[in-house]
Short mmCIF file of C-alpha atoms in Angstrom, two decimals:
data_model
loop_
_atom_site.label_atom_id
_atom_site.label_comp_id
_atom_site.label_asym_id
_atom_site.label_seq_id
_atom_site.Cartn_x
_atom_site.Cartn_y
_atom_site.Cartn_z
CA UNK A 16 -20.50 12.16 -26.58
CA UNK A 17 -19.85 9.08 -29.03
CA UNK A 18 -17.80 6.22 -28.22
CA UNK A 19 -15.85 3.32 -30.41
CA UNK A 20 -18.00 0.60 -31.20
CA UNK A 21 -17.11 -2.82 -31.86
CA UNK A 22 -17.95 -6.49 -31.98
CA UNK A 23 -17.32 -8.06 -28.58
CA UNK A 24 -15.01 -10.90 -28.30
CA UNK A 25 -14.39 -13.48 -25.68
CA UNK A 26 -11.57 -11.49 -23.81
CA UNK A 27 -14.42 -9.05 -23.55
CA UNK A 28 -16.54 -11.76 -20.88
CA UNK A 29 -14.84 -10.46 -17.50
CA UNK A 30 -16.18 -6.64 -19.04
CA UNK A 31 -19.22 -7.87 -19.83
CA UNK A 32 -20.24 -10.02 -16.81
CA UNK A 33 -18.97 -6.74 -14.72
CA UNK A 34 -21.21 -4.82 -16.31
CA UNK A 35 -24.29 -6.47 -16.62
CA UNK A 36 -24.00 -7.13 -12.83
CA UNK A 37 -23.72 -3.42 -12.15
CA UNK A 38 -26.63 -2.06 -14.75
CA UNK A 39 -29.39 -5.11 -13.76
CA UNK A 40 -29.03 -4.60 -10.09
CA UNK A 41 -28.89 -0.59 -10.26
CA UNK A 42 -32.13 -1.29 -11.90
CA UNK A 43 -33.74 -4.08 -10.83
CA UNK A 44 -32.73 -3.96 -6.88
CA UNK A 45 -35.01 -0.95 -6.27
CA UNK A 46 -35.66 -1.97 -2.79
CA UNK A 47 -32.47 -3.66 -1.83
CA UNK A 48 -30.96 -6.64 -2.72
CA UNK A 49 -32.60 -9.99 -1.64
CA UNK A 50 -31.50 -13.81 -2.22
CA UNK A 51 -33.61 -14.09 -5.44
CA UNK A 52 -31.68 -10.95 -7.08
CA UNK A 53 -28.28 -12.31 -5.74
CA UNK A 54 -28.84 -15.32 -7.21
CA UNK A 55 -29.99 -14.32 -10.55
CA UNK A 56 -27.11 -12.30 -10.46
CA UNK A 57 -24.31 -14.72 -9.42
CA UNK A 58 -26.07 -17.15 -12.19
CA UNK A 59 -26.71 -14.99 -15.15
CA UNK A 60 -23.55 -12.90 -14.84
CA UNK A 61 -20.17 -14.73 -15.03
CA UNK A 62 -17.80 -15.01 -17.29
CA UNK A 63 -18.68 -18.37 -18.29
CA UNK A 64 -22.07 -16.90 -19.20
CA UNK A 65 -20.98 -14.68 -20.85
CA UNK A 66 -18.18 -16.43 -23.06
CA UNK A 67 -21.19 -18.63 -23.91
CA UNK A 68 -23.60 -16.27 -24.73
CA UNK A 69 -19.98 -14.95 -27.26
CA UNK A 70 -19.34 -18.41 -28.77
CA UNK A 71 -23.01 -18.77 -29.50
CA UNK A 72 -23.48 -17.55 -33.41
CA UNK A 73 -27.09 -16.71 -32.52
CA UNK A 74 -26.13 -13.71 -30.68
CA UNK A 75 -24.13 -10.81 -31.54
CA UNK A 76 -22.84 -8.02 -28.68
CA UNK A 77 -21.66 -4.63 -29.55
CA UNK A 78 -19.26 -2.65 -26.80
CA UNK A 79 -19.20 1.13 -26.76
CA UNK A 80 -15.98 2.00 -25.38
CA UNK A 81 -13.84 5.46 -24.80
CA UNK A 82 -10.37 4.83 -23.97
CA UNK A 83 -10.55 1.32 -23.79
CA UNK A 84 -13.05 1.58 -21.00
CA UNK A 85 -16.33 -0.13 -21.40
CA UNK A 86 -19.15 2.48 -21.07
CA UNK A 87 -22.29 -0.21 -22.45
CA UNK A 88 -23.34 -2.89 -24.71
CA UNK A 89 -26.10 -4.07 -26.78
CA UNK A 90 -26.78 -8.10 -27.43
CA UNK A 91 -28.91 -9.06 -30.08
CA UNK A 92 -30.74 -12.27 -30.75
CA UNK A 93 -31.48 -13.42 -34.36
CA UNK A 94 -33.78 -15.59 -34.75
CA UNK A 95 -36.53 -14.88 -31.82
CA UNK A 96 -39.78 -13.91 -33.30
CA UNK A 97 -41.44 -11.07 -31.57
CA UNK A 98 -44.08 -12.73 -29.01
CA UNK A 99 -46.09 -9.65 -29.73
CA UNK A 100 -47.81 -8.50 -32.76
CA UNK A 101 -44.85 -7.77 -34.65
CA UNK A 102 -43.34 -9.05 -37.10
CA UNK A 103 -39.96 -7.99 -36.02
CA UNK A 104 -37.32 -11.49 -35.83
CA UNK A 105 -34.32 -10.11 -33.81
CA UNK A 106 -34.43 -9.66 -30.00
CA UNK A 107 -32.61 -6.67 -28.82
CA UNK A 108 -31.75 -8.92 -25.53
CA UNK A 109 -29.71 -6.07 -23.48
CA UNK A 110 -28.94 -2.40 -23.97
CA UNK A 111 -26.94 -1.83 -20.77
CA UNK A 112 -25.31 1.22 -20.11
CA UNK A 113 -23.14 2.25 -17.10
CA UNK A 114 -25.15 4.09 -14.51
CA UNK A 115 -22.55 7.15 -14.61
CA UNK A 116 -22.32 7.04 -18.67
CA UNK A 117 -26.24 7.58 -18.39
CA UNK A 118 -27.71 10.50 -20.93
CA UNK A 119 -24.60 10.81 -22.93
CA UNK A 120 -25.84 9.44 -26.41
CA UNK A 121 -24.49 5.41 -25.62
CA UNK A 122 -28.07 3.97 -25.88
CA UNK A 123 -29.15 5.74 -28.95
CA UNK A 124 -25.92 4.84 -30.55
CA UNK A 125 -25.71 1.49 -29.85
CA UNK A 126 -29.66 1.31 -30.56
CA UNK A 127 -29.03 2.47 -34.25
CA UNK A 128 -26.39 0.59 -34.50
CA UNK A 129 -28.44 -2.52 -33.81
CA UNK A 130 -31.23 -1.26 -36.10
CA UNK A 131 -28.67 -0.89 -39.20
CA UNK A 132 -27.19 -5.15 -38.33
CA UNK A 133 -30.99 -6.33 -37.85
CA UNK A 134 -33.68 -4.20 -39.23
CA UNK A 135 -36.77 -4.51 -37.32
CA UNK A 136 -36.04 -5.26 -33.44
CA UNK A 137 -37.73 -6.23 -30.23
CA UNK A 138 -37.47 -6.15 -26.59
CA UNK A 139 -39.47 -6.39 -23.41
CA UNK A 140 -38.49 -3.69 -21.07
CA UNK A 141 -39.84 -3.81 -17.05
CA UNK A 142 -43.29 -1.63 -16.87
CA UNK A 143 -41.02 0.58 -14.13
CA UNK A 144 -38.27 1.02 -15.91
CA UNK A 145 -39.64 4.42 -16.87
CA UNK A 146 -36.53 5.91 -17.66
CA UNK A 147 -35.94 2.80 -20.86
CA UNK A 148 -39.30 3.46 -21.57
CA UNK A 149 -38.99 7.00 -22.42
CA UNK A 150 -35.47 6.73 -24.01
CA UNK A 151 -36.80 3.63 -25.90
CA UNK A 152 -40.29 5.68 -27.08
CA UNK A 153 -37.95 9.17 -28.16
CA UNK A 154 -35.97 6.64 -30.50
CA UNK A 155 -38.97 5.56 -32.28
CA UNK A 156 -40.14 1.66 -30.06
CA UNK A 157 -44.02 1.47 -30.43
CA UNK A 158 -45.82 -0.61 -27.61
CA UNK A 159 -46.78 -4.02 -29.36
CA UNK A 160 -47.76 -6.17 -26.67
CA UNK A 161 -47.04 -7.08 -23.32
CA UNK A 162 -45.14 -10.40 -21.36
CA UNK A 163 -43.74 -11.61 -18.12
CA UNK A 164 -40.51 -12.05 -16.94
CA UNK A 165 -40.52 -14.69 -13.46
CA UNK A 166 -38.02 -14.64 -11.13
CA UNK A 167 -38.16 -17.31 -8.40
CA UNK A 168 -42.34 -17.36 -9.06
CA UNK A 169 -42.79 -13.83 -8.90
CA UNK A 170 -44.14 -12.54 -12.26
CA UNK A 171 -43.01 -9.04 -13.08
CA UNK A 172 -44.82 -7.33 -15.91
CA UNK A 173 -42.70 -5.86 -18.90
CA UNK A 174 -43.76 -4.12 -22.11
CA UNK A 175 -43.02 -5.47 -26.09
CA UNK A 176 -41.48 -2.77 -28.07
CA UNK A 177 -40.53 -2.64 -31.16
CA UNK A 178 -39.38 -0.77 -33.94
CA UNK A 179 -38.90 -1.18 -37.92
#
């Protein structure tokens, strides 16, 4: 089931922190929620971040909305070389869609959507995030290297994929 997509804005940033809350801790807080999620969380995911992240001409974020409701977004980053062998210069930095919006096309259109604005595209996905890894593989994302994300000096593995 498609949805409207356009260009977020910064009246969007109250949506957007919401939502990125709700999508990185459904996936991230697989065994509860501890001080170091919480605080990535209360940190990374605030309005102010987020009208930031909007004024910031680097970046561009996509909503896919039905009814006015925000169902999930894409952010991309020009500029960031692939730290893998790729030659790929625009980070797809989120592709975040709402936990019960899950398996209705969002990803894949937002994905080609952000394919058509930047041509070849990155991103590091978390090695359990096997359900990204097999939506990101079926859309075409070849494994091209491999990086760490650290939270509060835990390293947590995550795959380079790219595609174009």
């Amino acid at each position: 089931m498609s949805a409207t997509l356009r260009r977020a804005g910064a009246a969007d940033a109250a949506n957007l922190a919401a939502l990125g809350a709700l999508v990185w801790l459904h996936t991230y807080s697989t065994d509860g929620i501890n001080a170091s999620l919480a605080g990535y969380v209360q940190g990374r995911f605030t309005v102010h971040a987020k009208q930031a992240l909007l004024a910031n001409p680097q970046y561009e974020v996509w909503l896919a909305e039905r009814d006015g409701q925000l169902l999930a977004y894409a952010t991309l980053q020009h500029g960031q070389a692939c730290p893998g062998q790729h030659a790929a210069n625009c980070e797809l930095a989120t592709l975040y869609v709402h936990p019960l919006f899950a398996g209705q096309g969002l990803g894949r259109q937002l994905l080609q959507h952000a394919h058509r604005r930047a041509g070849a595209l990155w991103l590091s996905v978390w090695q359990h995030n096997t359900r990204a890894i097999a939506f990101y593989q079926a859309q075409g994302l070849q494994h091209v290297g491999d990086t760490v994300f650290e939270l509060d000096g835990s390293a947590h593995h995550n795959l380079l994929l790219a595609l174009g």
